[in-house]
XYZ file of C-alpha atoms in Angstrom:
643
model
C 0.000 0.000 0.000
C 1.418 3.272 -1.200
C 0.163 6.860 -1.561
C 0.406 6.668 -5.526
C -1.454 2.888 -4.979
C -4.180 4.974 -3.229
C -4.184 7.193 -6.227
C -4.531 5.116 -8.666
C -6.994 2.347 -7.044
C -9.434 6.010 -6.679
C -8.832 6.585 -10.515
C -8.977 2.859 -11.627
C -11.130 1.008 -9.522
C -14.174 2.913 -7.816
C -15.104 4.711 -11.269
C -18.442 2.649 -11.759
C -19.465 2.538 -8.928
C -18.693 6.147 -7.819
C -20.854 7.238 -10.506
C -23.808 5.623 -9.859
C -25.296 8.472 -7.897
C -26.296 10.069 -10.758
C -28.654 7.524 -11.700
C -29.561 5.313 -8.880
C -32.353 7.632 -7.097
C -33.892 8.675 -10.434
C -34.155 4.789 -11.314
C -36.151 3.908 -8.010
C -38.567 7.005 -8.235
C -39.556 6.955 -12.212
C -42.524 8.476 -12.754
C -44.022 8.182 -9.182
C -44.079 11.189 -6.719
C -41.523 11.999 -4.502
C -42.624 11.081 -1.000
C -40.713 10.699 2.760
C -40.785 6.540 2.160
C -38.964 6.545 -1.418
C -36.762 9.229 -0.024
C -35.722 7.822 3.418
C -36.346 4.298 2.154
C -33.966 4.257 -0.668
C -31.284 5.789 1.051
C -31.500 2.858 3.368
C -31.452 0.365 1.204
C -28.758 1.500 -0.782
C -26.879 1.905 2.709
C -27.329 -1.569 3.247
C -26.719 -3.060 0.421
C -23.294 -1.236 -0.134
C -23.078 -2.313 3.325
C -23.498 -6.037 2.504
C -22.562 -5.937 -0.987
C -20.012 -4.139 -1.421
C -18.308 -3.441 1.976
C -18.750 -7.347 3.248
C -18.775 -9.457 0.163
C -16.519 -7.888 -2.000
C -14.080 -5.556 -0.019
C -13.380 -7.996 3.037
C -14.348 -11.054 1.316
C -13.788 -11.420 -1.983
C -10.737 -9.602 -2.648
C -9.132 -11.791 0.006
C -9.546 -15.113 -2.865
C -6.453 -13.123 -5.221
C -4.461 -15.704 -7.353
C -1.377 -14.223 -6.468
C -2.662 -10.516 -6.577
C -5.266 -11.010 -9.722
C -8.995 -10.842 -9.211
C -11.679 -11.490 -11.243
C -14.380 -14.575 -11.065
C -11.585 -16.593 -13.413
C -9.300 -16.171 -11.074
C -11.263 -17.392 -8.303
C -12.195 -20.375 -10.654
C -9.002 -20.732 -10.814
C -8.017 -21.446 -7.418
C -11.076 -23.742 -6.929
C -11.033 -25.572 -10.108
C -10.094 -29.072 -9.019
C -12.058 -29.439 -5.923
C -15.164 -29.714 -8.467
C -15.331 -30.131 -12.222
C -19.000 -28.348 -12.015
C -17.653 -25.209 -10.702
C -16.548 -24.626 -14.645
C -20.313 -23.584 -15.386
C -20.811 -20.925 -12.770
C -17.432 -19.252 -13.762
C -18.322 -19.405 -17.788
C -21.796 -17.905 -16.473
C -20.731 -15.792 -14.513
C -17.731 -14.215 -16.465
C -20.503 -13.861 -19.625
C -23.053 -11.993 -18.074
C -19.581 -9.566 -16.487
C -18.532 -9.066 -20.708
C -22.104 -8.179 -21.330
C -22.327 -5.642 -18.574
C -19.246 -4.305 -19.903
C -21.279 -3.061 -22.996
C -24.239 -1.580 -21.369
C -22.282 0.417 -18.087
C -19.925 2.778 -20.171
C -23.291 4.093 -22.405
C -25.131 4.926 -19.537
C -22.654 6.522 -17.514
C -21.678 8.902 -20.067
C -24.786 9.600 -21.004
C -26.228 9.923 -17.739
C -23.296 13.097 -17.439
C -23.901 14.597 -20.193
C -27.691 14.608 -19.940
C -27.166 17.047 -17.540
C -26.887 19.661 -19.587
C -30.807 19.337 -21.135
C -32.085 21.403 -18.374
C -29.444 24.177 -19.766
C -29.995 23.615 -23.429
C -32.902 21.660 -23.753
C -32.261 20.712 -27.963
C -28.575 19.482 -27.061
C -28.214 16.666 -29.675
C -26.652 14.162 -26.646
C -26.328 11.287 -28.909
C -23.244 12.039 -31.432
C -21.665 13.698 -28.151
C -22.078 10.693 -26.676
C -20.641 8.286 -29.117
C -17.607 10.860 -29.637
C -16.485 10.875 -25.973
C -17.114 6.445 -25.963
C -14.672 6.948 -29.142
C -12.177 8.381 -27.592
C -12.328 6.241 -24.040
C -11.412 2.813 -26.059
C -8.829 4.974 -28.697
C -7.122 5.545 -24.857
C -6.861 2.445 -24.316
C -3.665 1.525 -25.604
C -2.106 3.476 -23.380
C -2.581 0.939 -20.102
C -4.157 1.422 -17.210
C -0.635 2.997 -15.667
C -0.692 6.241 -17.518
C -4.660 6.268 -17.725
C -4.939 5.842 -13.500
C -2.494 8.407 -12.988
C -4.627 10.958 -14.994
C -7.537 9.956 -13.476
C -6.838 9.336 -10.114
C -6.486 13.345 -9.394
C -9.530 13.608 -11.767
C -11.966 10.987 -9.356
C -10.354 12.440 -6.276
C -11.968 15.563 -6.741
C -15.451 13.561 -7.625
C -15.572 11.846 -4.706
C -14.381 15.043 -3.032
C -17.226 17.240 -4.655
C -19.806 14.924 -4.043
C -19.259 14.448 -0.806
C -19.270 18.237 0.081
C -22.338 18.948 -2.147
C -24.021 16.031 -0.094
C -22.675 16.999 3.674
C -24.055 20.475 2.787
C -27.638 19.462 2.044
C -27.369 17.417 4.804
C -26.373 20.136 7.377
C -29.739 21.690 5.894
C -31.796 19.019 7.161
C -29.909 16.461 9.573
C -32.686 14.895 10.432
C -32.519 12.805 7.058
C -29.473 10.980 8.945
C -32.223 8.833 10.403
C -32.581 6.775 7.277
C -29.459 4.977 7.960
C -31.819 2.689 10.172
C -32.474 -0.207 8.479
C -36.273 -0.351 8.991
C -36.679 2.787 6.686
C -35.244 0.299 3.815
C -38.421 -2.363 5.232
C -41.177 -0.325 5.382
C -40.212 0.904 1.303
C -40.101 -2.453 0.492
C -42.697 -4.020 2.602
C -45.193 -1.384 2.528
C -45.095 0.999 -0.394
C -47.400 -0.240 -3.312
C -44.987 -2.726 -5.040
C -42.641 -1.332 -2.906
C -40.407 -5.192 -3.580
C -39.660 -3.937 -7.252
C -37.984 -1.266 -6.537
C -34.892 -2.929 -5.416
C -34.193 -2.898 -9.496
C -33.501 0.760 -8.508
C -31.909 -0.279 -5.286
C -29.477 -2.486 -7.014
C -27.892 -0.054 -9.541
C -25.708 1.519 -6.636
C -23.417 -1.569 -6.394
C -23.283 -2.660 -9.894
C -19.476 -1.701 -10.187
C -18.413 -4.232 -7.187
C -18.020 -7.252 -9.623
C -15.458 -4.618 -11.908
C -13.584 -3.580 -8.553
C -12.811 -7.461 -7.850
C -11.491 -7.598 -11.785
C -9.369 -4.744 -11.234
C -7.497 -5.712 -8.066
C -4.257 -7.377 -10.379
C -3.764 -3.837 -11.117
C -3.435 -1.853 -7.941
C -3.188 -4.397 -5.227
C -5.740 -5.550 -2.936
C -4.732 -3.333 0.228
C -4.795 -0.134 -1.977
C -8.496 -1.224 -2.619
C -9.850 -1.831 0.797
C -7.974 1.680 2.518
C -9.817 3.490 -0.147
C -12.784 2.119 -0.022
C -13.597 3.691 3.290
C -13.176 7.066 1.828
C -15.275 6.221 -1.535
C -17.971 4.741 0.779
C -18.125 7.750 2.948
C -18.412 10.322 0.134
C -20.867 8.039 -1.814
C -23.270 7.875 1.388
C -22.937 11.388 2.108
C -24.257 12.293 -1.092
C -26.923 9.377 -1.132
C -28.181 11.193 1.989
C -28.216 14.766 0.221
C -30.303 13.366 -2.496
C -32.434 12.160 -0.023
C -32.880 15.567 1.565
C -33.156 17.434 -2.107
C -35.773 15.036 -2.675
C -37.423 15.824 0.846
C -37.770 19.299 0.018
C -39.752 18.383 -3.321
C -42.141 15.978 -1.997
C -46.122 15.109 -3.994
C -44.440 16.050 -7.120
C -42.532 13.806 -9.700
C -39.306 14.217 -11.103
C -39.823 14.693 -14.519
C -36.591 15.838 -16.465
C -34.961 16.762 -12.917
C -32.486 14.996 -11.625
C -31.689 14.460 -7.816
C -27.820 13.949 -7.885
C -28.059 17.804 -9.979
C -30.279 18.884 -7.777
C -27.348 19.337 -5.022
C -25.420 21.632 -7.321
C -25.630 25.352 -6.727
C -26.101 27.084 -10.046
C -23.047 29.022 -10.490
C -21.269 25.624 -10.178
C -23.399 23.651 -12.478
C -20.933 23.650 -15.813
C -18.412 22.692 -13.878
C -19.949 19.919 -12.235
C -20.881 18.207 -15.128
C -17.857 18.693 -17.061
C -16.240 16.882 -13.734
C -19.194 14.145 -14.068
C -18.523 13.549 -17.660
C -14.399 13.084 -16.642
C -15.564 10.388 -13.893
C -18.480 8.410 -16.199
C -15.868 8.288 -18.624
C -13.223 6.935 -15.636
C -15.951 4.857 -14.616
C -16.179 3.321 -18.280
C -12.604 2.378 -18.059
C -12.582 1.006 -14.597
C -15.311 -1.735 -16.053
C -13.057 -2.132 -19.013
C -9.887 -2.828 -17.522
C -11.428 -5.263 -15.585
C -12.561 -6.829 -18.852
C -9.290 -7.141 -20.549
C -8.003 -8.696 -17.130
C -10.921 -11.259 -17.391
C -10.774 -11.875 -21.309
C -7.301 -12.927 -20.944
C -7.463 -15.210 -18.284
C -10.944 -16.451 -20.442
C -7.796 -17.153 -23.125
C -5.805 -19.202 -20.635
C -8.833 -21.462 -18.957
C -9.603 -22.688 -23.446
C -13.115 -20.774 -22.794
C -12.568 -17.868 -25.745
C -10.980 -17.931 -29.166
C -7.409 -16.718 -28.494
C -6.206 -12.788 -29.347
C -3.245 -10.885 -29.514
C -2.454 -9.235 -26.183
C -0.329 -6.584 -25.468
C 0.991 -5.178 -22.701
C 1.327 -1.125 -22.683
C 3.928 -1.166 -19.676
C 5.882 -3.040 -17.292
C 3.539 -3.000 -14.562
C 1.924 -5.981 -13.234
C -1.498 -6.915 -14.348
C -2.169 -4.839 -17.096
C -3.411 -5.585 -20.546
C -4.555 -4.755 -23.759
C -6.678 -6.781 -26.111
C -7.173 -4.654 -29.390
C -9.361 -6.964 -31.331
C -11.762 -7.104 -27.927
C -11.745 -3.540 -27.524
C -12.895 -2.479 -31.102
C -15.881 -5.111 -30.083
C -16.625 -3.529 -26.765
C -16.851 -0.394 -28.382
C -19.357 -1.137 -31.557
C -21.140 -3.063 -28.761
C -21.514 0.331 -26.940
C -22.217 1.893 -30.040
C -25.150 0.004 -30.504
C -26.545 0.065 -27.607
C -26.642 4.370 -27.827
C -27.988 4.027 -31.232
C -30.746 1.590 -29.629
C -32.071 3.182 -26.050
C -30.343 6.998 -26.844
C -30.894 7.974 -23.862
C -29.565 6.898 -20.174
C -33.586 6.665 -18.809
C -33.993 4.007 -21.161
C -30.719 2.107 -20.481
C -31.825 1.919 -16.440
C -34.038 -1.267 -17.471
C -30.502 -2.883 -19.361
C -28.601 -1.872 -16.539
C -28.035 -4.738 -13.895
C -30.046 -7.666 -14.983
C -26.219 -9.086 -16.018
C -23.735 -7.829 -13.231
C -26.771 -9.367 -10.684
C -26.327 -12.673 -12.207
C -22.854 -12.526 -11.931
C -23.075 -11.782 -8.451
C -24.811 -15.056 -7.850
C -22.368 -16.798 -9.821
C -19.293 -15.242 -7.402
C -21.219 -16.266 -3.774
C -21.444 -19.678 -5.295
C -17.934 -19.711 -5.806
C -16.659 -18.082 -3.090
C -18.508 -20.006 -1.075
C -16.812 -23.131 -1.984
C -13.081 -21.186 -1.860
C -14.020 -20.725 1.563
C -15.082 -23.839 2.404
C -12.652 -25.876 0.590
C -9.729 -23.833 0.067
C -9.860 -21.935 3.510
C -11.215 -24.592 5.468
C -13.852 -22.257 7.241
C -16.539 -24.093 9.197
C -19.317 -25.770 6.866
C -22.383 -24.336 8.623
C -20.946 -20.757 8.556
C -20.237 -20.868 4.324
C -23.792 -21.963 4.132
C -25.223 -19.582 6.216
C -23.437 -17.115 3.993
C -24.240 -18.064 0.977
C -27.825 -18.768 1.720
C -27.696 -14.817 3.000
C -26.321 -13.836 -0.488
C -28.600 -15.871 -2.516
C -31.732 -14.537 -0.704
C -30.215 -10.758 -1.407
C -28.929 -11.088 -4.380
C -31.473 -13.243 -5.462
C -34.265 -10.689 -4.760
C -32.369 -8.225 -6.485
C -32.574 -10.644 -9.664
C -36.412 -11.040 -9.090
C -36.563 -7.390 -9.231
C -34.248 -6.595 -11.524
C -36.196 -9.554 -14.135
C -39.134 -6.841 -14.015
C -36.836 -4.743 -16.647
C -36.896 -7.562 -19.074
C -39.474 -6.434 -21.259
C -37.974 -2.768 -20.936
C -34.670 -3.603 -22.285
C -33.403 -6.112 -19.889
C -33.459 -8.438 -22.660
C -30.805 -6.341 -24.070
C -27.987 -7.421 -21.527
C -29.188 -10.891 -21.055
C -29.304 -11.343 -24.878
C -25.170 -10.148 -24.710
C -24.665 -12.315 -21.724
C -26.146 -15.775 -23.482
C -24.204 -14.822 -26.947
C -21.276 -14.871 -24.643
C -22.196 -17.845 -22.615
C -22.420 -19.838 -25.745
C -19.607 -18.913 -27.492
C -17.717 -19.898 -24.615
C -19.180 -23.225 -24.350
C -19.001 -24.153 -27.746
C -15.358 -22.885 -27.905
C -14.540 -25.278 -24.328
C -16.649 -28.236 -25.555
C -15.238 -28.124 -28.833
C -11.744 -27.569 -27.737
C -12.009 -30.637 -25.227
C -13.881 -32.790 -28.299
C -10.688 -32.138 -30.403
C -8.081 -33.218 -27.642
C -9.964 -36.139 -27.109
C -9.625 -37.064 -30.417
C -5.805 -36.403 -30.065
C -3.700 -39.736 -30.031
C 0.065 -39.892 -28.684
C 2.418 -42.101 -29.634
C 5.561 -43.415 -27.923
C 7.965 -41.204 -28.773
C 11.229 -43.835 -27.887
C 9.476 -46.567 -30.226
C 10.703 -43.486 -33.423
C 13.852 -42.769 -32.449
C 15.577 -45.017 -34.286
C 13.569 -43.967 -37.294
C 14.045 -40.552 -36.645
C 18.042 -41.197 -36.401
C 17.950 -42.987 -38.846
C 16.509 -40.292 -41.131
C 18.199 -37.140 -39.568
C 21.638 -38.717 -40.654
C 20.596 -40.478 -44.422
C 22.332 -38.038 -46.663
C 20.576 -39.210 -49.851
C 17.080 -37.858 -48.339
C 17.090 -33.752 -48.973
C 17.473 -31.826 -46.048
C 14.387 -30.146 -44.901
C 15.435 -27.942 -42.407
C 19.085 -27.228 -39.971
C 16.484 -27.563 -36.646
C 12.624 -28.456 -37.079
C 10.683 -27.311 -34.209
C 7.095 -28.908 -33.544
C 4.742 -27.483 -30.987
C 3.490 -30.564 -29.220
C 0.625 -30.614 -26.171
C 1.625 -33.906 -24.677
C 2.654 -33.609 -21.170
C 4.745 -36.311 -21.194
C 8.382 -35.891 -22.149
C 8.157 -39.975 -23.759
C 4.598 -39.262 -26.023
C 3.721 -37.202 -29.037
C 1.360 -36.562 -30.994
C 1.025 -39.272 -33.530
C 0.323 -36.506 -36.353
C 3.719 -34.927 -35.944
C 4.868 -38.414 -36.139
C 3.519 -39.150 -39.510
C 4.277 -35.166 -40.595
C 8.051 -36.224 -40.391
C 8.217 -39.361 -41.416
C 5.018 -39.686 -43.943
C 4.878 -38.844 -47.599
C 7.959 -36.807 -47.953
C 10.068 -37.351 -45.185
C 11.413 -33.881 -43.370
C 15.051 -34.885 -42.578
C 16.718 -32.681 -40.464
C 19.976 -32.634 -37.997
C 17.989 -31.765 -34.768
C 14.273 -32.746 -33.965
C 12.891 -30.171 -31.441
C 9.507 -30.615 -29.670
C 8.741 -27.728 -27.578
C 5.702 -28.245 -25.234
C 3.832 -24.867 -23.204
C 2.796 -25.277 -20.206
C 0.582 -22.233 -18.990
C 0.610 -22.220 -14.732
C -1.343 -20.173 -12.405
C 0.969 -18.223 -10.907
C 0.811 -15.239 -13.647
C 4.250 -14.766 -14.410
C 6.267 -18.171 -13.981
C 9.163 -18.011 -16.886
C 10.510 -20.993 -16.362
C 11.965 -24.001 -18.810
C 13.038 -27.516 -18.699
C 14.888 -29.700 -21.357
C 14.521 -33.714 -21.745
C 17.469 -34.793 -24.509
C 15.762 -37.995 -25.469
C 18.482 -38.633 -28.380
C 22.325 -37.086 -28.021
C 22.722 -34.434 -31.547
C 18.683 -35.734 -32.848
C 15.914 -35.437 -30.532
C 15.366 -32.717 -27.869
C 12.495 -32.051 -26.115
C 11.918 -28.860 -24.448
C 9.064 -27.366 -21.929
C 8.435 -23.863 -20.852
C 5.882 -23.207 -17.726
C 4.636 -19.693 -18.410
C 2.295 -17.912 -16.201
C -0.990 -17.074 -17.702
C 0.217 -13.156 -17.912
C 3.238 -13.773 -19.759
C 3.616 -13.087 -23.654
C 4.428 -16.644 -25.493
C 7.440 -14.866 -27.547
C 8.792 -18.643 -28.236
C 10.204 -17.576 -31.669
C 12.609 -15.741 -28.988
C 12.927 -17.801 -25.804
C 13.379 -21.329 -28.168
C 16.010 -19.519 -29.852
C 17.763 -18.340 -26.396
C 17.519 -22.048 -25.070
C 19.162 -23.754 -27.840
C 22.113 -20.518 -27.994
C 22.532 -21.637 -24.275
C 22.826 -25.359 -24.526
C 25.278 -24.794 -27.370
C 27.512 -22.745 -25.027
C 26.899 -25.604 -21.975
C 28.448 -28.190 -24.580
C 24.935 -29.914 -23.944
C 24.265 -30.299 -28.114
C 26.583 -29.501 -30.840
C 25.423 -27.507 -34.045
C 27.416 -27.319 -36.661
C 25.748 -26.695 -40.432
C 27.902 -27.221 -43.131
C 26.934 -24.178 -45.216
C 26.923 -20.403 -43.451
C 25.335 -17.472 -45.237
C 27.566 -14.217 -45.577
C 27.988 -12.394 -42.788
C 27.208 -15.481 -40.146
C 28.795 -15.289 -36.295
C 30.833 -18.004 -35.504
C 28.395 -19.040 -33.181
C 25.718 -19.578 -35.956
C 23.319 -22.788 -34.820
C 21.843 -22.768 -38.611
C 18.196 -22.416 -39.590
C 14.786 -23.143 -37.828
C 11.550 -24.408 -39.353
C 8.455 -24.506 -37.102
C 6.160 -26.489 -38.304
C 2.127 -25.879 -37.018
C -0.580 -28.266 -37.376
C -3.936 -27.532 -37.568
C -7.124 -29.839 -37.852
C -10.143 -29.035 -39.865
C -13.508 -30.914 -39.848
C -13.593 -33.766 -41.753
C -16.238 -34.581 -44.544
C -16.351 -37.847 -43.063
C -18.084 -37.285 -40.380
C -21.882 -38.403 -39.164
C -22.546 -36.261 -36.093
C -25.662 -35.802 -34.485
C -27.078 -31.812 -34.364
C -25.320 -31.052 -30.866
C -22.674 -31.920 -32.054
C -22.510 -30.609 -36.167
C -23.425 -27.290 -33.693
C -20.423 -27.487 -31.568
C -17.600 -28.669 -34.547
C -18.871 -26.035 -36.842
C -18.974 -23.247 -34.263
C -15.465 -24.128 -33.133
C -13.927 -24.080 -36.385
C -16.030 -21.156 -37.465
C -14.871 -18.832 -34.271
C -11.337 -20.696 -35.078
C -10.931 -18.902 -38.032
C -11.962 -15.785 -36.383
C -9.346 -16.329 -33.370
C -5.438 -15.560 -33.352
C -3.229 -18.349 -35.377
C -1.149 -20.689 -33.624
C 2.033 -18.682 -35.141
C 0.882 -15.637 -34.050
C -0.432 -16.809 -30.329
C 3.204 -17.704 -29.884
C 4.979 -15.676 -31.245
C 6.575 -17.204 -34.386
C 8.137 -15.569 -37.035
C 6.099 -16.236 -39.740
C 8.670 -16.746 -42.250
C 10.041 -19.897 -40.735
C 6.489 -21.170 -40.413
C 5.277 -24.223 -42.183
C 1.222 -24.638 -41.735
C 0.187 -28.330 -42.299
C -3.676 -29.182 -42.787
C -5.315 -32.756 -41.062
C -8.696 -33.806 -41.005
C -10.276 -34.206 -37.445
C -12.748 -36.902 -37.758
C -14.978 -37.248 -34.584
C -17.225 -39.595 -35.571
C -16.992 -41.980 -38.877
C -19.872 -42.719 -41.246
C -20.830 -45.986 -40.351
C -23.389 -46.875 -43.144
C -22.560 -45.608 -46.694
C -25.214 -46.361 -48.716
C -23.890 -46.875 -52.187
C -24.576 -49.203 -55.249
C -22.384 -50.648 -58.207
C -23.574 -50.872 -61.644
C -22.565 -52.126 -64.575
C -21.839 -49.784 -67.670
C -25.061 -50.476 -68.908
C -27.096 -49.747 -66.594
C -27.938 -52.842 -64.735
C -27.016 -53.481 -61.233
């Protein structure tokens, strides 16, 4: 925990949901009147639930289950994983309905700023200023969430600052409002004020950025998060309350085109307060992005999403850029302006997802307590069935929005879900289908080869990427790609195997020489945030084995200008599998081959994933057959026509 940390967790993290006070109240009232139950009533429920929600679950609870300092509900799969093989479908769930949330959050927040300004200039065309500032958010991101959260961690500093003074002030005007911290004011909304239950929809939209701060703990550090939480929390209720009192003071009458959260602004302040609440909706946009690159990634590592090229704008841990993904995210939010236009109608899209993901995380952090912590059984159940009954009445409520839009985010969310399952189940179909080989029963074939002079040299080294574990197997493709047809003689056979580990950034390597000067094996154990560069690291492994005297390579022929150190040429050689015309698959399954292979040509290439220079790339094409015709029906005749 550092000052700067502080900083930057205020600018990174707490964006989303330190913005939410300019929509929250105005989603619980709608249309209805202003009275003292949905004024003192919704304060204290939103008390409560950031109590519960965010304070309890996420702050203290949550962010304790870090894979070595990353969040996110992958990462807490991640940790749980082999305790139970079901705990795959709440993650994928879960981490869906998070991506889809992603879309609809940075639309409404900017709009809900810029809106603002209607009661000033009333024709304000809020649309095109809209999509220009959501333009400019994902052009930033390149820059990493280093440079970005030291710009805005002064910026939200002064939010949180400003609303916290414009809400002690209204408060001072009428303390008595304070009284709607006790929980019974939340009750007697919900209990007793006609449909009174449905307004936790509302409710709900204060804590909606908790699931993003969990995603964005890799890149500030857990302790920076909970020491500033205190701070955003006491701001965030201060100004609940003076929205509260604002709304006191205007009491039998409906909003209409007011808002509360403006309300508290003195009118020779008003310009600047927006422009300051369009700087923190668009901070709270990329506090919900970040966290979406973080959980993308990992999404990459667990075989749940068609791989992309990642980059990494600085040295700092945790931080990532996924270019392809963030030209998505932002036609996505495109859309969904050009849809709903304005932020009123994005309230019923808002929530429905990031609600189901909540129930998604209790599930699972349930079980990392229970089985990973060891805590008592009765107390994780008493927990969870706490969080299921809260969250879960927030879901009821929030369903209510479905025909309003809701439909919107939950539409995202199962696009999501079922690209990832398709991409899982048909990734797990295809290494089923993968058979290995004992790689000692070749050997002498492959020595044999390597040194028979009258066969044309096909390569100095050839490299194969293999995904056998074991040092002794391979796959029996790569066996018949050397030695079938035209056989690929070369003077070392390299099989380099990847193994991607949890801890994010393991760099480590092993080497198995299964034949002196023919056959070496070699493994590298990456963590999940490291970039694959094995063009480069293969190439720094074999230049150190030559100096350790471990294998000798010495080509005959040099090209001008060669070191004397020269180890001669390498030729990777990928293969890839395509769906074979032979098969007879039943509809689930035609579904799941021809989605795979579809998004497969969609997702990064093998060469690219890893970092291979392209022009020392070979691509070989084999036919995946997961289940043969068994019945052909076919009939011989003669030339004449008679059977």
């Amino acid at each position: 925990m550092t000052t700067a940390g502080l900083l930057v967790a205020v600018g990174i993290v707490f964006g989303d949901i330190g913005t939410s006070p300019l929509y929250t109240y105005r989603a619980i009232i709608e249309d209805r009147a202003v009275d003292e139950t949905l004024a003192l009533g919704g304060v204290s429920a939103i008390f409560w639930t950031l109590t519960f929600q965010t304070t309890l679950k996420y702050v203290l609870l949550t962010l304790r289950a870090d894979n070595n300092g990353e969040g996110g509900i992958f990462s807490l799969y991640t940790l749980i994983r082999r305790y139970a093989k079901w705990l795959l479908f709440p993650a994928i769930a879960g981490g869906s309905f998070l991506i889809a949330d992603s879309i609809i959050t940075p639309p409404i927040s900017v709009a809900s700023a810029i809106e603002g300004l209607l009661p000033l200039y009333p024709d304000l065309p809020t649309v095109p200023i809209v999509l220009g500032i959501l333009l400019l958010l994902f052009t930033a991101q390149q820059m990493g969430t280093d440079k970005l959260g030291k710009a805005f961690g002064p910026i939200m500093t002064i939010w949180f600052t400003m609303i916290g003074i414009m809400g002690a002030v209204q408060v001072m005007q009428n303390p008595a409002v304070v009284r709607a911290l006790n929980p019974v004011y939340a009750y007697n909304m919900i209990v007793h004020y006609p449909d009174g239950f449905w307004l936790l929809g509302g409710v709900f939209l204060c804590s909606t950025g908790a699931e993003a701060l969990y995603s964005d703990m890799g890149h500030v550090g857990r302790r920076n998060v909970q020491v500033s939480w205190f701070y955003v929390k006491l701001t965030l209720i201060l100004c609940y309350l003076g929205q509260a009192a604002w709304l006191l003071d205007h009491t039998g009458k409906p909003l209409g085109n007011l808002n509360s959260f403006f309300g508290l602004v003195p009118n020779w302040f008003m310009l600047p307060a927006i422009g300051i609440a369009t700087l923190a909706t668009i901070i709270a946009s990329q506090a919900l992005i970040s966290g979406t690159f973080t959980l993308v990634s990992e999404a990459f590592r667990l075989t749940l999403l068609p791989k992309m090229r990642i980059v990494f704008p600085s040295d700092a841990r945790g931080q990532v850029y996924i270019p392809a993904f963030n030209w998505l995210l932002m036609a996505g939010c495109f859309g969904v302006v050009l849809y709903f236009r304005e932020s009123k109608n994005m309230e019923a899209a808002f929530g429905l997802s990031v609600n189901l993901t909540m129930l998604t995380t209790t599930v699972l952090l349930g079980m990392y307590l229970y089985a990973k912590k060891h805590v008592n059984g009765l107390a994780v159940l008493a927990l969870i069935l706490l969080y299921v009954f809260i969250e879960g009445s927030f879901l009821i409520a929030n369903l209510r929005k479905f025909t309003h839009g809701g439909w919107v985010s939950l539409l995202l969310g199962l696009i999501m879900l079922t690209v990832m399952l398709v991409w899982y189940n048909g990734s797990r179909i295809k290494r089923r289908l993968t058979t290995f080989v004992s790689l000692s029963d070749h050997l002498p074939l492959l020595r044999q080869l390597s040194n028979d002079e009258t066969t044309p040299k096909y390569a100095t080294n050839l490299v194969y990427l293999t995904a056998s574990p074991r040092s002794q197997q391979i796959e029996e493709q790569i066996v018949n790609s050397i030695l079938g047809g035209m056989p690929k003689r070369a003077d070392v056979y390299w099989f380099i195997h990847i193994e991607l580990v949890d801890d994010p950034y393991t760099t480590e390597y092993s080497i198995d020489i299964l034949d002196p000067e023919e056959v070496v094996r070699i493994t590298f154990r990456l963590g999940f945030r490291v970039q694959p560069r094995i063009n480069l690291l293969f190439r720094k492994v074999v230049e150190e084995m030559v100096r350790c005297h471990e294998i000798t390579l010495k080509p005959k022929y040099r090209p001008l200008g060669a070191t004397p150190d020269f180890i001669g040429d390498f030729r990777f050689v990928v293969i890839n599998r395509f769906l074979s015309y032979e098969n007879d698959l039943a509809a689930l399954d035609t579904f799941v081959m021809n989605g795979y292979f579809g998004l497969k040509r969609l997702s990064l290439a093998d060469e690219r994933a890893y970092g291979l220079d392209t022009q020392n790339v070979e691509t070989e094409q084999v036919p995946l057959v997961v289940r043969p015709a068994e019945f052909v029906r076919l009939k011989r005749v003669s030339r004449g026509g008679e059977a």
